[in-house]
CSV table of C-alpha atoms in Angstrom, one decimal:
chain,number,residue,atom,x,y,z
A,14,VAL,CA,14.6,47.7,57.3
A,15,THR,CA,15.2,49.3,54.0
A,16,GLN,CA,17.9,46.8,53.4
A,17,ARG,CA,15.5,44.1,54.2
A,18,ILE,CA,12.9,45.5,51.7
A,19,TYR,CA,16.0,45.7,49.1
A,20,PHE,CA,17.0,42.1,49.6
A,21,HIS,CA,13.4,40.8,49.4
A,22,SER,CA,12.7,42.8,46.3
A,23,MET,CA,15.9,41.5,44.6
A,24,ALA,CA,15.4,37.9,45.8
A,25,LYS,CA,11.9,38.1,44.0
A,26,ILE,CA,13.6,39.4,40.7
A,27,ILE,CA,16.2,36.7,40.4
A,28,LEU,CA,13.4,34.0,41.3
A,29,GLN,CA,11.6,35.7,38.4
A,30,ILE,CA,14.6,35.7,35.8
A,31,PHE,CA,15.3,32.1,36.9
A,32,THR,CA,12.0,30.9,36.3
A,33,ILE,CA,11.6,32.8,32.9
A,34,SER,CA,15.1,31.6,31.8
A,35,ILE,CA,13.9,27.8,32.6
A,36,PHE,CA,11.2,28.2,30.7
A,37,LEU,CA,12.7,29.9,27.5
A,38,SER,CA,15.5,26.9,27.3
A,39,LEU,CA,12.4,24.4,27.5
A,40,VAL,CA,10.8,25.7,24.3
A,41,ALA,CA,14.0,26.6,22.9
A,42,PHE,CA,15.9,23.2,23.8
A,43,PRO,CA,13.6,20.6,23.7
A,44,ALA,CA,14.6,17.6,25.7
A,45,THR,CA,16.6,15.1,23.9
A,46,GLY,CA,17.5,11.1,24.3
A,47,GLU,CA,15.1,9.0,25.3
A,48,GLU,CA,12.3,11.4,25.1
A,49,ASP,CA,12.8,11.9,21.3
A,50,THR,CA,12.6,8.3,20.5
A,51,TYR,CA,9.5,8.2,22.5
A,52,ILE,CA,7.9,11.0,20.6
A,53,PHE,CA,9.2,9.5,17.2
A,54,GLY,CA,8.0,5.8,17.6
A,55,LYS,CA,7.2,3.9,20.4
A,56,SER,CA,5.8,0.0,21.4
A,57,ILE,CA,2.1,-0.5,21.5
A,58,ASN,CA,-0.1,-2.9,22.8
A,59,LYS,CA,-1.3,-5.2,20.1
A,60,LYS,CA,-5.1,-5.3,21.8
A,61,SER,CA,-5.0,-1.4,21.7
A,62,THR,CA,-5.6,-1.7,18.0
A,63,ARG,CA,-8.7,-3.8,18.3
A,64,LEU,CA,-7.2,-6.4,15.8
A,65,LYS,CA,-9.1,-9.7,15.4
A,66,LYS,CA,-7.4,-13.1,15.0
A,67,GLU,CA,-5.5,-13.4,11.9
A,68,LYS,CA,-7.0,-15.6,9.0
A,69,PHE,CA,-6.0,-17.1,6.2
A,70,SER,CA,-8.4,-16.3,2.9
A,71,HIS,CA,-8.5,-17.6,-0.4
A,72,PHE,CA,-10.2,-15.0,-3.1
A,73,ARG,CA,-10.7,-16.0,-6.7
A,74,PHE,CA,-11.5,-13.3,-9.5
A,75,TYR,CA,-10.8,-12.0,-12.9
A,76,TRP,CA,-8.7,-9.5,-14.2
A,77,HIS,CA,-9.4,-7.9,-17.3
A,78,ASP,CA,-7.3,-5.8,-19.1
A,79,ILE,CA,-9.0,-4.0,-22.0
A,80,VAL,CA,-6.5,-2.1,-24.3
A,81,SER,CA,-8.9,-1.9,-27.3
A,82,GLY,CA,-11.6,0.3,-28.3
A,83,SER,CA,-12.9,3.5,-27.2
A,84,LYS,CA,-13.1,2.9,-23.5
A,85,PRO,CA,-9.7,0.8,-22.4
A,86,THR,CA,-8.9,0.3,-19.1
A,87,SER,CA,-5.4,-0.4,-19.6
A,88,MET,CA,-3.4,2.5,-21.6
A,89,MET,CA,0.2,2.7,-22.7
A,90,ILE,CA,2.0,5.7,-21.1
A,91,ILE,CA,5.4,4.9,-22.1
A,92,PRO,CA,5.9,3.3,-25.7
A,93,PRO,CA,8.7,0.4,-25.9
A,94,PRO,CA,12.0,1.8,-28.0
A,95,LYS,CA,11.6,0.3,-31.8
A,96,ASN,CA,14.8,-2.0,-31.3
A,97,THR,CA,13.1,-4.5,-28.7
A,98,THR,CA,11.6,-7.8,-29.6
A,99,THR,CA,9.9,-8.2,-25.8
A,100,GLY,CA,8.7,-4.7,-25.6
A,101,PHE,CA,11.2,-3.9,-22.8
A,102,GLY,CA,10.5,-0.1,-21.5
A,103,GLN,CA,6.6,-0.3,-22.6
A,104,MET,CA,4.5,0.9,-19.5
A,105,ASN,CA,1.0,0.7,-18.9
A,106,MET,CA,-1.5,2.3,-16.3
A,107,ILE,CA,-4.2,0.5,-15.3
A,108,ASP,CA,-8.0,0.8,-13.9
A,109,ASN,CA,-9.1,-3.1,-14.7
A,110,ALA,CA,-12.6,-4.6,-13.7
A,111,LEU,CA,-12.0,-7.2,-11.4
A,112,THR,CA,-15.0,-9.7,-11.7
A,113,LEU,CA,-16.4,-12.9,-10.1
A,114,GLY,CA,-16.6,-14.7,-13.1
A,115,PRO,CA,-14.2,-15.0,-16.5
A,116,GLU,CA,-17.0,-12.9,-18.3
A,117,LEU,CA,-16.6,-9.3,-18.4
A,118,SER,CA,-20.2,-9.0,-18.1
A,119,SER,CA,-20.1,-10.9,-14.7
A,120,LYS,CA,-20.4,-9.2,-11.5
A,121,ILE,CA,-17.7,-6.7,-10.8
A,122,VAL,CA,-16.0,-7.3,-7.2
A,123,GLY,CA,-13.5,-4.5,-7.4
A,124,ARG,CA,-11.0,-2.8,-9.4
A,125,ALA,CA,-7.1,-3.3,-10.2
A,126,GLN,CA,-5.5,0.0,-9.9
A,127,GLY,CA,-1.5,0.6,-10.8
A,128,PHE,CA,0.6,-0.1,-13.2
A,129,TYR,CA,2.5,-2.7,-15.4
A,130,GLY,CA,5.8,-2.2,-17.1
A,131,ALA,CA,7.9,-4.6,-19.4
A,132,ALA,CA,10.9,-5.1,-17.5
A,133,SER,CA,12.9,-7.8,-18.9
A,134,LEU,CA,15.1,-7.8,-22.0
A,135,ASN,CA,15.0,-11.5,-23.1
A,136,ASP,CA,11.2,-12.5,-21.9
A,137,VAL,CA,7.9,-11.0,-22.1
A,138,GLY,CA,8.2,-10.3,-18.3
A,139,LEU,CA,6.3,-7.6,-16.4
A,140,MET,CA,6.8,-5.6,-13.3
A,141,MET,CA,3.2,-5.5,-11.9
A,142,VAL,CA,2.2,-2.9,-9.0
A,143,MET,CA,-1.4,-2.9,-8.2
A,144,ASN,CA,-3.8,-2.2,-5.7
A,145,PHE,CA,-7.0,-4.7,-5.5
A,146,ALA,CA,-9.8,-2.2,-4.2
A,147,PHE,CA,-12.7,-4.1,-3.5
A,148,ILE,CA,-16.3,-3.4,-3.5
A,149,GLU,CA,-18.0,-6.3,-2.7
A,150,GLY,CA,-19.6,-7.3,0.6
A,151,LYS,CA,-17.9,-6.3,4.0
A,152,TYR,CA,-14.6,-6.0,1.9
A,153,ASN,CA,-16.2,-2.8,0.1
A,154,GLY,CA,-13.4,-0.4,0.8
A,155,SER,CA,-10.7,-2.6,1.5
A,156,THR,CA,-7.5,-3.0,-0.7
A,157,PHE,CA,-4.4,-5.2,-0.7
A,158,THR,CA,-1.2,-4.5,-2.9
A,159,ILE,CA,0.5,-6.9,-5.2
A,160,LEU,CA,4.0,-6.2,-6.2
A,161,GLY,CA,6.2,-9.1,-8.5
A,162,ARG,CA,7.1,-10.1,-11.9
A,163,ASN,CA,4.9,-11.5,-14.4
A,164,LEU,CA,6.4,-13.7,-17.0
A,165,VAL,CA,3.2,-13.6,-18.8
A,166,PHE,CA,3.4,-16.6,-21.2
A,167,GLU,CA,4.1,-18.9,-18.3
A,168,LYS,CA,0.9,-20.9,-17.2
A,169,VAL,CA,1.0,-19.9,-13.6
A,170,ARG,CA,2.6,-16.8,-12.3
A,171,GLU,CA,3.2,-15.9,-8.6
A,172,MET,CA,3.5,-12.4,-7.0
A,173,ALA,CA,3.5,-11.1,-3.5
A,174,VAL,CA,1.1,-9.6,-1.4
A,175,ILE,CA,2.8,-6.9,0.5
A,176,GLY,CA,0.2,-4.9,2.3
A,177,GLY,CA,-3.3,-3.8,2.4
A,178,SER,CA,-6.0,-1.2,3.9
A,179,GLY,CA,-9.3,-1.7,5.7
A,180,LEU,CA,-9.8,-5.3,6.5
A,181,PHE,CA,-6.5,-6.0,4.9
A,182,ARG,CA,-4.5,-4.5,7.4
A,183,PHE,CA,-1.1,-5.9,7.9
A,184,ALA,CA,-2.2,-8.2,5.0
A,185,ARG,CA,0.7,-10.4,3.4
A,186,GLY,CA,0.9,-13.2,1.1
A,187,TYR,CA,0.6,-14.3,-2.7
A,188,VAL,CA,-1.3,-14.3,-5.5
A,189,GLU,CA,-1.3,-16.8,-8.5
A,190,ALA,CA,-2.2,-15.7,-12.2
A,191,SER,CA,-3.2,-17.6,-15.1
A,192,THR,CA,-4.2,-16.5,-18.2
A,193,HIS,CA,-7.8,-17.6,-19.0
A,194,SER,CA,-8.0,-15.9,-22.5
A,195,TRP,CA,-6.2,-13.6,-24.9
A,196,ASP,CA,-7.1,-12.1,-28.1
A,197,PHE,CA,-4.2,-11.8,-30.4
A,198,LYS,CA,-5.7,-9.2,-32.5
A,199,THR,CA,-7.0,-6.7,-29.9
A,200,GLY,CA,-4.3,-7.5,-26.9
A,201,ASP,CA,-7.1,-7.7,-24.5
A,202,ALA,CA,-6.6,-10.2,-22.0
A,203,THR,CA,-8.5,-12.0,-19.1
A,204,VAL,CA,-6.8,-13.6,-16.0
A,205,GLN,CA,-7.4,-15.5,-13.4
A,206,TYR,CA,-6.5,-14.3,-9.9
A,207,ASP,CA,-6.4,-16.8,-6.8
A,208,ALA,CA,-5.1,-14.8,-4.0
A,209,TYR,CA,-3.8,-16.4,-0.6
A,210,VAL,CA,-3.7,-13.7,2.4
A,211,LEU,CA,-3.2,-13.8,5.6
A,212,HIS,CA,-4.8,-10.6,7.5
A,213,TYR,CA,-6.9,-9.5,10.7
């Protein structure tokens, strides 16, 4: 009887040790392989994101680059070197108004926030990186992002729409920029933007 009790007790102890060791191994050494791939990233059903049917939209607005006066919306943060004729190396940070019409007093529909830099040694060519943040109607709070080359003396410049947020999630497309006016004395410019965007 004593021997049975002993073996029974030993069996319980061994079972407890085995259970604890299994638990500790799971904590210390998580599963690898397919489980890691699943945790890091997995395919999802498009319908579960509640995305509506993709549409193609055209937006027109005017971009106001104000570098003069006491309240500029475009400020140079890196000056160009003295020996450049194209401004190569200069960089401006912007928070420019986007308006419905070409006048600065026209209704504001959003802001262009980002920066542009003179990225060409031989031309007046800008590298543009901007978020167009809208405040108008159903697009209030939504943004799309512009990235591209802007040869400012060309009649029409094309840049890419590379993404967005809000109603512009998964946005893609392009913008066409054409200078409406430029003040040689102040450096202030108004540019018409036509954006062609695929979005949900």
